[in-house]
Every structure is written in structure tokens, then in C-alpha cells.
Short mmCIF file of C-alpha atoms (C1' of nucleotides) in Angstrom, two decimals:
data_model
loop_
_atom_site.label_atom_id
_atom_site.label_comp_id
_atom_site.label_asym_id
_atom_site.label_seq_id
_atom_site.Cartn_x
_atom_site.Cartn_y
_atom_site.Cartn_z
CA UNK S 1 126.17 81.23 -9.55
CA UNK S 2 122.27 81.14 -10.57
CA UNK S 3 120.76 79.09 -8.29
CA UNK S 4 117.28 77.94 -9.23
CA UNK S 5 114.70 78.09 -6.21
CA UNK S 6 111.91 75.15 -5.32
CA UNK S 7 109.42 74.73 -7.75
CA UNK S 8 106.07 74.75 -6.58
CA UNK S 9 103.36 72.34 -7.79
CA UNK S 10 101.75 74.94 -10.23
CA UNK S 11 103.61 78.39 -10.56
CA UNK S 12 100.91 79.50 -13.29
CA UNK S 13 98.40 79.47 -10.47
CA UNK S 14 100.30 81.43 -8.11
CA UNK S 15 101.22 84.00 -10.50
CA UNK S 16 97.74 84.03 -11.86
CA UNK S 17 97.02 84.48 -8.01
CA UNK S 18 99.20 87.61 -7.45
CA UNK S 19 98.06 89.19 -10.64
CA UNK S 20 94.24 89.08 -9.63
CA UNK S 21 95.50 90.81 -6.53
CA UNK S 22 97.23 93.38 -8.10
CA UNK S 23 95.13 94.11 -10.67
CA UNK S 24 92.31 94.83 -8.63
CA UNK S 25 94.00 96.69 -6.17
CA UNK S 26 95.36 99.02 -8.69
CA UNK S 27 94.43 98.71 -12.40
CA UNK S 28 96.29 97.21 -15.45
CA UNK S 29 98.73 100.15 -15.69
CA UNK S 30 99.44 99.75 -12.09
CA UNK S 31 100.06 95.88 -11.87
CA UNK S 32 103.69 95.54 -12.89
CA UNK S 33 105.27 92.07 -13.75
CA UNK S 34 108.33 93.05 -11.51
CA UNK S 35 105.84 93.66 -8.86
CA UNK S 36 104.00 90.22 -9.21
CA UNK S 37 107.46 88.51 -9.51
CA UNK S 38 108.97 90.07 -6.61
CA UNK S 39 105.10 88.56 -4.81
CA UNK S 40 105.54 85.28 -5.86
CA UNK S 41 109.68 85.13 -5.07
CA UNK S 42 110.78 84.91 -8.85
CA UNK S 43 112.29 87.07 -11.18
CA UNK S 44 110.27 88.96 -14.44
CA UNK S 45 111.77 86.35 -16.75
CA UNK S 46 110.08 83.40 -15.13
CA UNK S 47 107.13 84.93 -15.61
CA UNK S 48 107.36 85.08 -18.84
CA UNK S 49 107.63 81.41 -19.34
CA UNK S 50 103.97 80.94 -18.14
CA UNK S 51 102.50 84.14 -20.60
CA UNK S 52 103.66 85.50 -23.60
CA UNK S 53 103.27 89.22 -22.29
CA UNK S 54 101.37 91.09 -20.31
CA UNK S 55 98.03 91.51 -21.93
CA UNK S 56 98.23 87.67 -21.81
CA UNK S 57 98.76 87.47 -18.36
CA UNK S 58 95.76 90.13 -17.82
CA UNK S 59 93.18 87.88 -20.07
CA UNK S 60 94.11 84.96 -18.11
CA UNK S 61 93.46 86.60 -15.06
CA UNK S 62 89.75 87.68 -16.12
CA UNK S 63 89.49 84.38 -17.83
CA UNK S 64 90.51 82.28 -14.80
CA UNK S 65 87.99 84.21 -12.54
CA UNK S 66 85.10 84.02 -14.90
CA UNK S 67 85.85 80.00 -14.89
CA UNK S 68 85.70 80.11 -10.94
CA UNK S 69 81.84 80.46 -11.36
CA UNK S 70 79.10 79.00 -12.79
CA UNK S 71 76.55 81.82 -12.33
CA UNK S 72 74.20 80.67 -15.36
CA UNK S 73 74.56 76.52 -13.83
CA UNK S 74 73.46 77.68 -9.88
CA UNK S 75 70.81 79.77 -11.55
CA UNK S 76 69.34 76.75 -14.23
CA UNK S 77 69.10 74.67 -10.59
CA UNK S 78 67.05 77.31 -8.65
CA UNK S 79 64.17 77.74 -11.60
CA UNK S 80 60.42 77.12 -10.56
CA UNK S 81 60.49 79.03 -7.71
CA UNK S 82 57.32 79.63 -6.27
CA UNK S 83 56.40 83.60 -5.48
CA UNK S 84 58.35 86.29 -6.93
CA UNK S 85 59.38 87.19 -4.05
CA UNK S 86 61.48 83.85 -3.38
CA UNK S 87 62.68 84.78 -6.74
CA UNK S 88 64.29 88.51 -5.83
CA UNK S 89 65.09 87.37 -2.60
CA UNK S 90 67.02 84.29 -3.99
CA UNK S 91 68.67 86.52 -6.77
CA UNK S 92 69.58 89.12 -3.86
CA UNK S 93 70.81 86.82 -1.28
CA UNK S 94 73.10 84.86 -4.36
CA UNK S 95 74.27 88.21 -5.41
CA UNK S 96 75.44 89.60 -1.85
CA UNK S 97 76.65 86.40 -0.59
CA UNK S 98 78.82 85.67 -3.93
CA UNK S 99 80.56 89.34 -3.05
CA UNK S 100 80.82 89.19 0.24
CA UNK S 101 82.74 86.25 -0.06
CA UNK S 102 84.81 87.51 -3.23
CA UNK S 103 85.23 90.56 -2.82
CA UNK S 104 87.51 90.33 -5.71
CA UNK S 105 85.28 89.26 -8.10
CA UNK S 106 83.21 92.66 -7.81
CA UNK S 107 86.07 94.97 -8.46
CA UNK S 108 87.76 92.72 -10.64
CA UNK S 109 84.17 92.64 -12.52
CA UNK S 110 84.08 96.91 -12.69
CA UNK S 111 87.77 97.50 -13.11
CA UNK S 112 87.79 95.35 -15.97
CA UNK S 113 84.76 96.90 -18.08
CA UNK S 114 86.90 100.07 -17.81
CA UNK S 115 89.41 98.34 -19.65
CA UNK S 116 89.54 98.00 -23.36
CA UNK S 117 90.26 94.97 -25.41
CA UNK S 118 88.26 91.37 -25.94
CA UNK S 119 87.80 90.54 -22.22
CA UNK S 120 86.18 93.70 -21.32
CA UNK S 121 83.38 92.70 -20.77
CA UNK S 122 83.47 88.88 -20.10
CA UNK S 123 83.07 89.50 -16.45
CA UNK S 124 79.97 91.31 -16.87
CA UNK S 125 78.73 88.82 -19.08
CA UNK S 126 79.42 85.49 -17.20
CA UNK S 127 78.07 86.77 -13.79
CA UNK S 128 75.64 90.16 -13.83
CA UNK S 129 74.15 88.79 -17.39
CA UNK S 130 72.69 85.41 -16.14
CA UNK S 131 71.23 86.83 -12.93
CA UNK S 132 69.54 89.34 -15.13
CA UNK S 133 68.88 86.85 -17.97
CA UNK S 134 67.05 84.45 -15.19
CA UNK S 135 64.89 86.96 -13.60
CA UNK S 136 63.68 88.35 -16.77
CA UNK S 137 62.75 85.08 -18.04
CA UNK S 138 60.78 84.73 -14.21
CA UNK S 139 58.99 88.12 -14.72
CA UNK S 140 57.66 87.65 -18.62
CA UNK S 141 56.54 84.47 -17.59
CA UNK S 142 54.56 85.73 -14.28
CA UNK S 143 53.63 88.69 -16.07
CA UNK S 144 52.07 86.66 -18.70
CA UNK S 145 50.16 84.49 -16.07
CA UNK S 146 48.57 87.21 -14.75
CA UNK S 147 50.44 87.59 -10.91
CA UNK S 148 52.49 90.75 -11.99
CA UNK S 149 51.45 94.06 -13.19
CA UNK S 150 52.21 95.30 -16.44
CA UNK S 151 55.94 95.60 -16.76
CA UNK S 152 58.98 95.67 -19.33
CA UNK S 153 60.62 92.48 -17.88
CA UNK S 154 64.25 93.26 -19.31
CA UNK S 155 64.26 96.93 -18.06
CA UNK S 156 63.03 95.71 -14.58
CA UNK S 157 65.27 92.51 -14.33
CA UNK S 158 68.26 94.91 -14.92
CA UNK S 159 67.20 97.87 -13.00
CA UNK S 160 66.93 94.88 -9.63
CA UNK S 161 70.39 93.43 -10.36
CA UNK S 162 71.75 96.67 -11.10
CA UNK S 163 70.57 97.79 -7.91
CA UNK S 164 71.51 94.58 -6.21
CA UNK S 165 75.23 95.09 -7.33
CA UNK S 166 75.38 98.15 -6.57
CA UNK S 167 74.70 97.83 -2.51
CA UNK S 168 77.25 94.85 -2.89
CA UNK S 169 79.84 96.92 -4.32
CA UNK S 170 79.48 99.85 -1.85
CA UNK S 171 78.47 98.28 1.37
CA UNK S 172 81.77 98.98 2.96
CA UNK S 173 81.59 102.81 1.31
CA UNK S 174 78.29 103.82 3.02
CA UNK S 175 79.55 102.42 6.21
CA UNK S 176 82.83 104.31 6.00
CA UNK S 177 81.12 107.45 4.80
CA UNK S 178 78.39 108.12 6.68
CA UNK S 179 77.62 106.51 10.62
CA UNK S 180 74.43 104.49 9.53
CA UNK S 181 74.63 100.73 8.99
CA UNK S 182 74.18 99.63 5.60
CA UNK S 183 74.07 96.02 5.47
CA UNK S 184 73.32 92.94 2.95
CA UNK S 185 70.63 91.82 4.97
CA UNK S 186 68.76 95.17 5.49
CA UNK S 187 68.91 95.75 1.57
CA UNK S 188 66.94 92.63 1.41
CA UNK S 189 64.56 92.79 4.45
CA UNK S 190 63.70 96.47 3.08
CA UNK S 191 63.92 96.60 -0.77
CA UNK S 192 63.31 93.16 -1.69
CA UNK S 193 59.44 93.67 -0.54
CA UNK S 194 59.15 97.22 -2.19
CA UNK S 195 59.99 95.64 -5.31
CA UNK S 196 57.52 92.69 -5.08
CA UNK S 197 54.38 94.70 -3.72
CA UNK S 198 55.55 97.08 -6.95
CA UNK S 199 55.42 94.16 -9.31
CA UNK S 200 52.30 92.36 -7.95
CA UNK S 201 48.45 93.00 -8.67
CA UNK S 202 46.76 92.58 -6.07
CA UNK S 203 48.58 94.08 -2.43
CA UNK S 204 48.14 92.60 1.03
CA UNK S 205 49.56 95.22 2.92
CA UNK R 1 116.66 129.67 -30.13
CA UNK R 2 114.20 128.94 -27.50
CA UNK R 3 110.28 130.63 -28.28
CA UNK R 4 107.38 131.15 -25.94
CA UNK R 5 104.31 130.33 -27.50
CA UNK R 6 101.80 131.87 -26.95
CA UNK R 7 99.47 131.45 -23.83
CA UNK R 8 96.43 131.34 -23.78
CA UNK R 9 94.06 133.34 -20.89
CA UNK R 10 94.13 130.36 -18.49
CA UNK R 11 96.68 127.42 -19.26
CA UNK R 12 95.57 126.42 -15.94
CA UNK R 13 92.06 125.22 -17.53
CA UNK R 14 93.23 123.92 -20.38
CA UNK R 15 95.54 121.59 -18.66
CA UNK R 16 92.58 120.36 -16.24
CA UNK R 17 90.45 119.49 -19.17
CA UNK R 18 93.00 117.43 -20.78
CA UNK R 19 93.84 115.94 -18.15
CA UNK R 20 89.82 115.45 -17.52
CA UNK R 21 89.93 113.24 -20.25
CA UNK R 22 92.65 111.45 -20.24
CA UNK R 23 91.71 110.14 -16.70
CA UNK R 24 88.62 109.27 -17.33
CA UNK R 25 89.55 107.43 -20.59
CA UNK R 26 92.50 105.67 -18.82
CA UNK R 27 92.96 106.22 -15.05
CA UNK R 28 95.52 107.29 -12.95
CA UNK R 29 98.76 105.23 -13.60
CA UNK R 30 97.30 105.94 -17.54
CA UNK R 31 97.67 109.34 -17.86
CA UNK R 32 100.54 110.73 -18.57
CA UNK R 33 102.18 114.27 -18.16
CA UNK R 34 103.82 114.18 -21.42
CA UNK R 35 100.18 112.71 -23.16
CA UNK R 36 98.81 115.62 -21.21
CA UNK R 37 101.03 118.38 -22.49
CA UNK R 38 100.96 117.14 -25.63
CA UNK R 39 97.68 117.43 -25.51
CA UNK R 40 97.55 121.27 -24.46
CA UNK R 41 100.54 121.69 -27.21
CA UNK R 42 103.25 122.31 -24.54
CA UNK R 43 105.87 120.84 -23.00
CA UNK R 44 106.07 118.74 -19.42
CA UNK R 45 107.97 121.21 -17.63
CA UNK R 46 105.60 123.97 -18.45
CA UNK R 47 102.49 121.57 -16.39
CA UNK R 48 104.84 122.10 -13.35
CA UNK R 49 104.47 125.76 -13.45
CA UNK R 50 100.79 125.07 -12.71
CA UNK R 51 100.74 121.85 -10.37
CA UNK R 52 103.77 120.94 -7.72
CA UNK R 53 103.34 117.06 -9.21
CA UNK R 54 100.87 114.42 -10.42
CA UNK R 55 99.30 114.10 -7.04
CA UNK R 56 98.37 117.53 -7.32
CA UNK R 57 97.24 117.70 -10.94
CA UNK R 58 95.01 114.74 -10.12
CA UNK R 59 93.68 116.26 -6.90
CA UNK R 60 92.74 119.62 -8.97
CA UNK R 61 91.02 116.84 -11.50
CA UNK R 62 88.72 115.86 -9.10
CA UNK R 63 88.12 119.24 -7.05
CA UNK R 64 87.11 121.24 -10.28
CA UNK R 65 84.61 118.54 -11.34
CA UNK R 66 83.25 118.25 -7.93
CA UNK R 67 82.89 122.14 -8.22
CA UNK R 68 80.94 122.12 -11.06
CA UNK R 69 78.14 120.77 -10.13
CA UNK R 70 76.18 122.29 -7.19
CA UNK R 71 73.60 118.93 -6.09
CA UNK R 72 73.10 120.03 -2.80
CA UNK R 73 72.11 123.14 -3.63
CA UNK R 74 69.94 122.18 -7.16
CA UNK R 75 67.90 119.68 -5.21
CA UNK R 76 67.34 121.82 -1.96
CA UNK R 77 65.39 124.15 -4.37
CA UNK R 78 63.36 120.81 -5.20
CA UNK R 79 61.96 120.26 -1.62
CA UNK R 80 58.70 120.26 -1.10
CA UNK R 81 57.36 117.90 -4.37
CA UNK R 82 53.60 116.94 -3.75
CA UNK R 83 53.82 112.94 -4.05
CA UNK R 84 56.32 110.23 -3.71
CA UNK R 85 55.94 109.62 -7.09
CA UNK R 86 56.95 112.89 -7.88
CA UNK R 87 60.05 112.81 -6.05
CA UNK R 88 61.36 109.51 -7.19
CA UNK R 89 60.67 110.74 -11.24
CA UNK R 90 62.27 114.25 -10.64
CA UNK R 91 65.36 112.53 -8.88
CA UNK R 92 65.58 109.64 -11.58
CA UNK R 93 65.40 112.25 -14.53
CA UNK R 94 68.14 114.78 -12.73
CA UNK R 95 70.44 111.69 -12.65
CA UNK R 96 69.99 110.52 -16.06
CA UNK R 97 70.07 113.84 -17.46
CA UNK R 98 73.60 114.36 -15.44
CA UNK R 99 74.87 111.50 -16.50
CA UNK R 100 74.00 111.63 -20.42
CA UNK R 101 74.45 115.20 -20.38
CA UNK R 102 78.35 114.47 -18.51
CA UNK R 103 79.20 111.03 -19.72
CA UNK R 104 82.95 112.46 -18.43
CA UNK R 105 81.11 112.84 -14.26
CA UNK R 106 80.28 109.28 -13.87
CA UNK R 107 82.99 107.45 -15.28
CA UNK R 108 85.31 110.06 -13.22
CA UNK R 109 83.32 108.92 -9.60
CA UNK R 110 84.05 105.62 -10.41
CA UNK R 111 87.16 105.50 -11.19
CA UNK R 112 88.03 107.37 -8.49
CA UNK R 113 86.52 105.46 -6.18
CA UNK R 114 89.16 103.22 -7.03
CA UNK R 115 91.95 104.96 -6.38
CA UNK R 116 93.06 105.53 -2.87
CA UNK R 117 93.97 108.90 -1.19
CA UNK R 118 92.15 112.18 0.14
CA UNK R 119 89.94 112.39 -3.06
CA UNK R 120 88.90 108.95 -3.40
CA UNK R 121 85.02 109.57 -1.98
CA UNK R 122 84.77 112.94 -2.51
CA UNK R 123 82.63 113.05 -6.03
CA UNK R 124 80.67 110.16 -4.18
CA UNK R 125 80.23 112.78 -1.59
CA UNK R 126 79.53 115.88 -3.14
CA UNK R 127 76.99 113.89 -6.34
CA UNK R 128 75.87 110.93 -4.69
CA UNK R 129 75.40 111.55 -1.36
CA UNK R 130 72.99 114.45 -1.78
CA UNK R 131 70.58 112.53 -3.50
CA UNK R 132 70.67 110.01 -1.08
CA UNK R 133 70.11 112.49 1.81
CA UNK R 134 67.97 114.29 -0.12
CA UNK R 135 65.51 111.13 -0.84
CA UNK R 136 65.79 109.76 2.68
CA UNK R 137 64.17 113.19 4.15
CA UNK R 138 61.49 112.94 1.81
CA UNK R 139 60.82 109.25 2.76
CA UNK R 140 60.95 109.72 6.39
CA UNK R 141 58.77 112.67 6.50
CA UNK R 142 56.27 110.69 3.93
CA UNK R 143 56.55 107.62 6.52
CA UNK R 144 55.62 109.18 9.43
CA UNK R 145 52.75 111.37 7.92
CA UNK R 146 51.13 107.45 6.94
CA UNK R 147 51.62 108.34 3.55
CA UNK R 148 54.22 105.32 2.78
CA UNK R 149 54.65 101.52 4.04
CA UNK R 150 57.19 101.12 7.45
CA UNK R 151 60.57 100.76 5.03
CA UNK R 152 63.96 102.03 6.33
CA UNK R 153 64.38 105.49 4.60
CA UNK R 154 68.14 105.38 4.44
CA UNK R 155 68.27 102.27 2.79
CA UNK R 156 65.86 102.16 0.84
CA UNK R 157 67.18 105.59 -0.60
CA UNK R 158 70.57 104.34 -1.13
CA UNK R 159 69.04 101.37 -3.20
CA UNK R 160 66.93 103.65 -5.43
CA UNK R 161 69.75 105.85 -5.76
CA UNK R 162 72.15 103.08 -6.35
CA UNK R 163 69.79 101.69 -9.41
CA UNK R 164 69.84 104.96 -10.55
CA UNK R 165 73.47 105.47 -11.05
CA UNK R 166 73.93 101.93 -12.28
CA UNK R 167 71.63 102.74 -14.95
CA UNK R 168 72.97 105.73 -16.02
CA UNK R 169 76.58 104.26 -15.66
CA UNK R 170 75.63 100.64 -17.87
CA UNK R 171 72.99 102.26 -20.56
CA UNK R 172 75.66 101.79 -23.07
CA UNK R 173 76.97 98.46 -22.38
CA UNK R 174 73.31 96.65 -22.34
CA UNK R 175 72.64 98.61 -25.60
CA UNK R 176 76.48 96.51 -27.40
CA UNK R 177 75.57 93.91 -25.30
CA UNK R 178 72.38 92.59 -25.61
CA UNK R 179 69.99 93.77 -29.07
CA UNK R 180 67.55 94.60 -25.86
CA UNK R 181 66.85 98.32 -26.05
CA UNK R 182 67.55 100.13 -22.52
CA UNK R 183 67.03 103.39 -22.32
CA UNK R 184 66.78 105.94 -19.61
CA UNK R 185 63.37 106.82 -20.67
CA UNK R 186 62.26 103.11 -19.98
CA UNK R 187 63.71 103.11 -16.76
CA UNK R 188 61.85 105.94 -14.85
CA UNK R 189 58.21 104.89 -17.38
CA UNK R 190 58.92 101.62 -15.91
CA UNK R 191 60.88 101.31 -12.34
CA UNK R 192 59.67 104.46 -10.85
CA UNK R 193 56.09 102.90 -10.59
CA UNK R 194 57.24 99.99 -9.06
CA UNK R 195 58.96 101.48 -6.32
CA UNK R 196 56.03 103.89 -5.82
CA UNK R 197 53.83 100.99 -5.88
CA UNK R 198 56.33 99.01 -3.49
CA UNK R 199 56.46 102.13 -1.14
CA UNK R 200 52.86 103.63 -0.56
CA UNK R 201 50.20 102.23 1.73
CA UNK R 202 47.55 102.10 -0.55
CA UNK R 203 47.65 101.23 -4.09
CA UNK R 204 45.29 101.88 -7.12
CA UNK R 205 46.35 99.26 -10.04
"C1'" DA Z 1 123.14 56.78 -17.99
"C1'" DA Z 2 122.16 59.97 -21.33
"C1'" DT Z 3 119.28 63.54 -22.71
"C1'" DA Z 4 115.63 66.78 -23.82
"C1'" DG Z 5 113.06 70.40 -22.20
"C1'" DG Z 6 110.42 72.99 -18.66
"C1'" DA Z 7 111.37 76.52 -15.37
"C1'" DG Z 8 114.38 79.22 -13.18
"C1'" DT Z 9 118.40 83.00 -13.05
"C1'" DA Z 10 121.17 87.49 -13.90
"C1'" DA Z 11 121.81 91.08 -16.87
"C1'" DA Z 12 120.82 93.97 -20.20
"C1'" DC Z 13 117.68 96.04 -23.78
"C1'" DG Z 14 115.22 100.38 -25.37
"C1'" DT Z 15 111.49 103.11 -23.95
"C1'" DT Z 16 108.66 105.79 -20.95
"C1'" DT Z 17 107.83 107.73 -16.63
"C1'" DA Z 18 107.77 111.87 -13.30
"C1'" DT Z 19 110.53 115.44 -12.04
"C1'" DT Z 20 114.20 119.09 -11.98
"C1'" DG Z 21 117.41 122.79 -13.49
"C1'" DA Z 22 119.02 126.54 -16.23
"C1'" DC Z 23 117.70 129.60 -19.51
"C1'" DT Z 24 114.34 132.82 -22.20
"C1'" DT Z 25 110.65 135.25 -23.23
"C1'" DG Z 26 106.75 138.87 -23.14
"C1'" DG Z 27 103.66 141.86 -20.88
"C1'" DG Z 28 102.20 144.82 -16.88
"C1'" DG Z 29 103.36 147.85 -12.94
"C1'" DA Z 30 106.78 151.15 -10.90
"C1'" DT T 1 111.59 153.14 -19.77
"C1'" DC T 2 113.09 149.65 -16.94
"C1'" DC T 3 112.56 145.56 -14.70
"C1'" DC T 4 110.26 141.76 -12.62
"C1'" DC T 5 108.07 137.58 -12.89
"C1'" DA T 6 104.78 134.34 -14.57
"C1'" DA T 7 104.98 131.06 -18.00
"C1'" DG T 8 107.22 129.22 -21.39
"C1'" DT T 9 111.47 126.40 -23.52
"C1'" DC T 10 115.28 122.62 -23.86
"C1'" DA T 11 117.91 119.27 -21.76
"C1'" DA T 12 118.84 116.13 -18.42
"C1'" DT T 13 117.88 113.12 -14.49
"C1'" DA T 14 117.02 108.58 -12.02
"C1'" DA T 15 113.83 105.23 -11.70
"C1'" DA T 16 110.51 102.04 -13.46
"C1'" DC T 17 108.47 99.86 -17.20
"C1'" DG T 18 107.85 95.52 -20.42
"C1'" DT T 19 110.62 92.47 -22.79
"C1'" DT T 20 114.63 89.70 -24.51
"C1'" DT T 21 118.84 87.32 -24.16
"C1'" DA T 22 122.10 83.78 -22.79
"C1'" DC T 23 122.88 80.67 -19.50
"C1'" DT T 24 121.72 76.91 -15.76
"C1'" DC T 25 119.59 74.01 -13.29
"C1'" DC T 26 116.16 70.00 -12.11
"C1'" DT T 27 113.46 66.27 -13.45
"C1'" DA T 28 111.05 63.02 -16.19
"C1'" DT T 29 111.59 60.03 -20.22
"C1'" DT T 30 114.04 57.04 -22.98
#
DNA sequence: AATAGGAGTAAACGTTTATTGACTTGGGGA
DNA sequence: TCCCCAAGTCAATAAACGTTTACTCCTATT
């Protein structure tokens, strides 16, 4: 009496779908194959036609998500900027926009460096390490030309994204928590010219 | 044939700590009563003489750590710093110090931030909210006395604040990740200037 | 038309999970 | 001295976990 059901187009994508979902609602130990099966309307075992186990089926997940953007290719297109402050407001307008439209990708980006194992850190490395890569570059270069004050570009390229990812991960926190608005665009219209009058010479306040 | 070991002057603790650090090494669905009691060199059932169930132990987890640090109170009895500049180095250096003096604190906000329930905001509450308070005050009062540029005091707080904490929470991971050094030293020689810069009126390069 | 194999099923595997129950200590107060 | 009770033990529970097995379709290729 086994009946098999309709097989969609790609199954691996759905699954791979469900898992991302799980996984960042509730962490590796709480994303069960009998609960992504039950999501997707198969049984355990057909999952395990599409990954060998479920360490597999975690990698895949943080692999397939890392593939879903080009962070480093959108950055190599936006070089030559002219001010530094395009620059941070560019970087801070790509960073908040990318996670307010995937949401996922944040959590998915923090839950996973808690995890151990070879993908750990992909996440951090194919999205925050570009942005911070890029401005760096931007800094030692107008730091060199004489526009910006003294400054360790690394240190200050991560301390901006750092910060950058930080409002976008806990937007919806400081609006739950306390009664004041907290919002993308009042990070940038506020902190993004701090930071440049900081990094400049000479100030036209 | 049954024998009591014997019991130490508060099980109670001992059980919290374990279970301290077996959260913070692997979350909630990754700690385990058994790995816990093992841990304390007792057996499940005797955990349930202290805690009614999980829930609870976890709970405790979270309420003990938030009581052992006293923010509020440590930074009210920092009011009153002569300039901005001091107030942005004394909070940088408290929150650096926290967090490589109690590596266990920050990875145990975040990860509970993550989980849902009653607890889920409260160590954001009771560490990171009281800088953030604390810091907007400061900025307000330095606004309106002419002191600093118009900026948005809450906002601009919870981005300094936010930088902070994803300093302190990512030294490690820049360190394996890039041959870049990043330490927390760097980041208060080099960022706190920059916002100080960013923030006053007038400047002296 | 025959067939090979990809993709599904139901059922069970052994293990681990949180939790409970019944029993046993040992030390402090009556 | 007796006895109570907090704090242990051992043993058992049902449920959930990841994983494997044996079997069955459906479909594309030959």
C-alpha cells in the first residue's frame, strides 16, 4: 500500500528551503529531519536520498546561502567612489538593505559561527569579510592621499561594519525593548556623518 | 547497596556552573541533563531535587549571570566624567574588560537572544541596556550644553555601544581569520577618537 | 516494450532525551 | 536519642532523535 506522492521539480531545494528555516529559528540541535520532512510532506527516508546525514544537510544549507550572494562582486562594481562619505553610506545602506530583506541571512550568519565544524565561519567570511575588506582598502588609500586623519584602516573598517551589523541584527530588539524608534535610516542619517567628520582633516561643521 | 555521596555546601551552584558552560558551549537543545550531572559527578534525578525541569534550570542559568554583574549600578558611580572623550574611553574599556575578563557573559547574551521565552532579552537588558542609557544621558546633556554636534543621542549611543559589543564578541575570530592583528587596545586608541572627533563641535586635528 | 534507477514509502533500528517513582542515606533539631 | 527531611541513589518511563532497511513506485532511456 505505499503510495508515492507528486514529485516536485526539485525536492533538494525545498528541503534545503525548510532546513534554512529551521535552523535559524532554532539551532542545529533543534532542526530535526522528522521536523523538516513532516514541512516539506515527505517522510525522514526521502530525505535522506538528497544528503548523506545531517551535518550534510546543515553544510548545504550554509553553503547554498553563501552562494545566494555575491557580496565581494556588488562591492568590486561600486569602487571609485568619490567622498568617504558615499563610501560608509553606500557600505551602510548595502548592509541594512541586504538584512532587511533577508532577515535570514543575519541569523543564519551568527547562529552558524556558534557552530563548530568547516562551515563555521563561511558565512562570516563571504558577506561581513568583503564589506570590511572593501572599506579598508577605501580608507588606506584616502588616508594615504592625505583626506583622512591618521587611522589604522583594518581596525576602523571593522569597528564600522561591526557596528553596521550590529543595528541590522537588533533593529527589531530595540524597538521591542524600549518605546524609541530605532530605524535603518536614522543609523545612517546620524552615525554615518559622526564617522566621516571623525575620519576627515579638515571639518566643515 | 545504594550510597549518598557526599554533598558538597551548595549542589545548587555547582549545577548552575556546569550548566553555565555547557550552554554557552552548545545552547539550549545542546545541553543535556545527563552531560550536566555528569559533569557535577551525580546522577539526573538528583538535578531535579534542585530545578522542577529544564525550563527552570535554564531560567536559573540566565538569572544568576544577570545577577552577577551590577552595570547599572557600576556605571551610575561613573556619572559625572569631564569630556566626551572621557566617557566614550571609560565605557569602551568597561566593555572590553567584561567581555575578556567573562568570555562565558557574552557568548551567554547572545545565545540567548536566540532562544525564545521570558529570559530571552533579559542579559540584553540588565548588560546592554545600561550602557546604552547610560551613554545617551551623557550625550544629551553634552548636546544641549553646545558641547557636541545636533546627533540623536539614543541612536547614536546604541551604535557606539553596538560596535562595542561586536568587538568584544568577534576579537577572536578576526585574530583565526585574518593574520590582521585586532585587539581591544586598538579599538578604543583608534575608534574612540573618531567618534569624539565625529561628535564635538569643534575639533583640534 | 523492457528496464534501470531516482525518489518515494512504512517500519524498525539503537540511542539519547527529559522526566518520574520508589528507595536510602546522613545530619540537624526536638 | 529519635526522627524528619533534604539530597542522594537506581531503575524505569515514553517520546524523540538520526539512521537504515526492504520494498515500491514513476519516469526517462534504450
Amino acid at each position: 500500500m505505499t503510495v508515492a506522492k507528486a514529485r516536485p521539480a526539485n525536492r533538494r531545494e525545498q528541503i534545503l528551503r525548510e532546513a534554512t528555516i529551521m535552523f535559524t529559528a532554532h539551532g542545529y540541535d533543534g532542526m530535526s529531519i522528522r521536523g523538516i520532512a513532516k514541512c516539506c510532506g515527505i517522510t525522514e527516508s526521502a530525505i535522506y536520498r538528497h544528503f548523506n546525514n545531517k551535518e550534510d544537510l546543515y553544510e548545504s544549507v550554509i553553503k547554498r546561502k553563501a552562494g545566494q550572494h555575491d557580496i565581494k562582486g556588488t562591492l568590486a562594481k561600486n569602487e571609485g567612489l568619490d567622498s568617504i562619505e558615499d563610501v560608509l553610506t553606500f557600505i551602510a545602506q548595502d548592509i541594512l538593505d541586504l538584512a532587511s530583506k533577508n532577515t535570514q541571512l543575519m541569523h543564519l550568519m551568527f547562529r552558524s559561527s556558534f557552530q563548530s565544524g568547516p562551515t563555521a565561519l563561511q558565512l562570516f567570511m563571504e558577506i561581513r569579510l568583503p564589506y570590511i575588506e572593501f572599506l579598508a582598502r577605501e580608507l588606506e588609500f584616502r588616508e594615504k592621499s592625505g583626506e583622512l586623519q591618521k587611522v589604522d584602516p583594518f581596525t576602523s573598517s571593522c569597528c564600522f561594519v561591526g557596528m553596521v551589523m550590529d543595528c541590522a541584527l537588533n533593529t527589531g530588539v530595540w524597538t521591542t525593548l524600549t518605546n524609541q524608534k530605532f530605524e535603518a535610516e536614522n543609523v545612517i542619517c546620524n552615525n554615518v556623518p559622526i564617522f566621516v567628520r571623525g575620519l576627515m582633516k579638515s571639518v566643515v561643521s
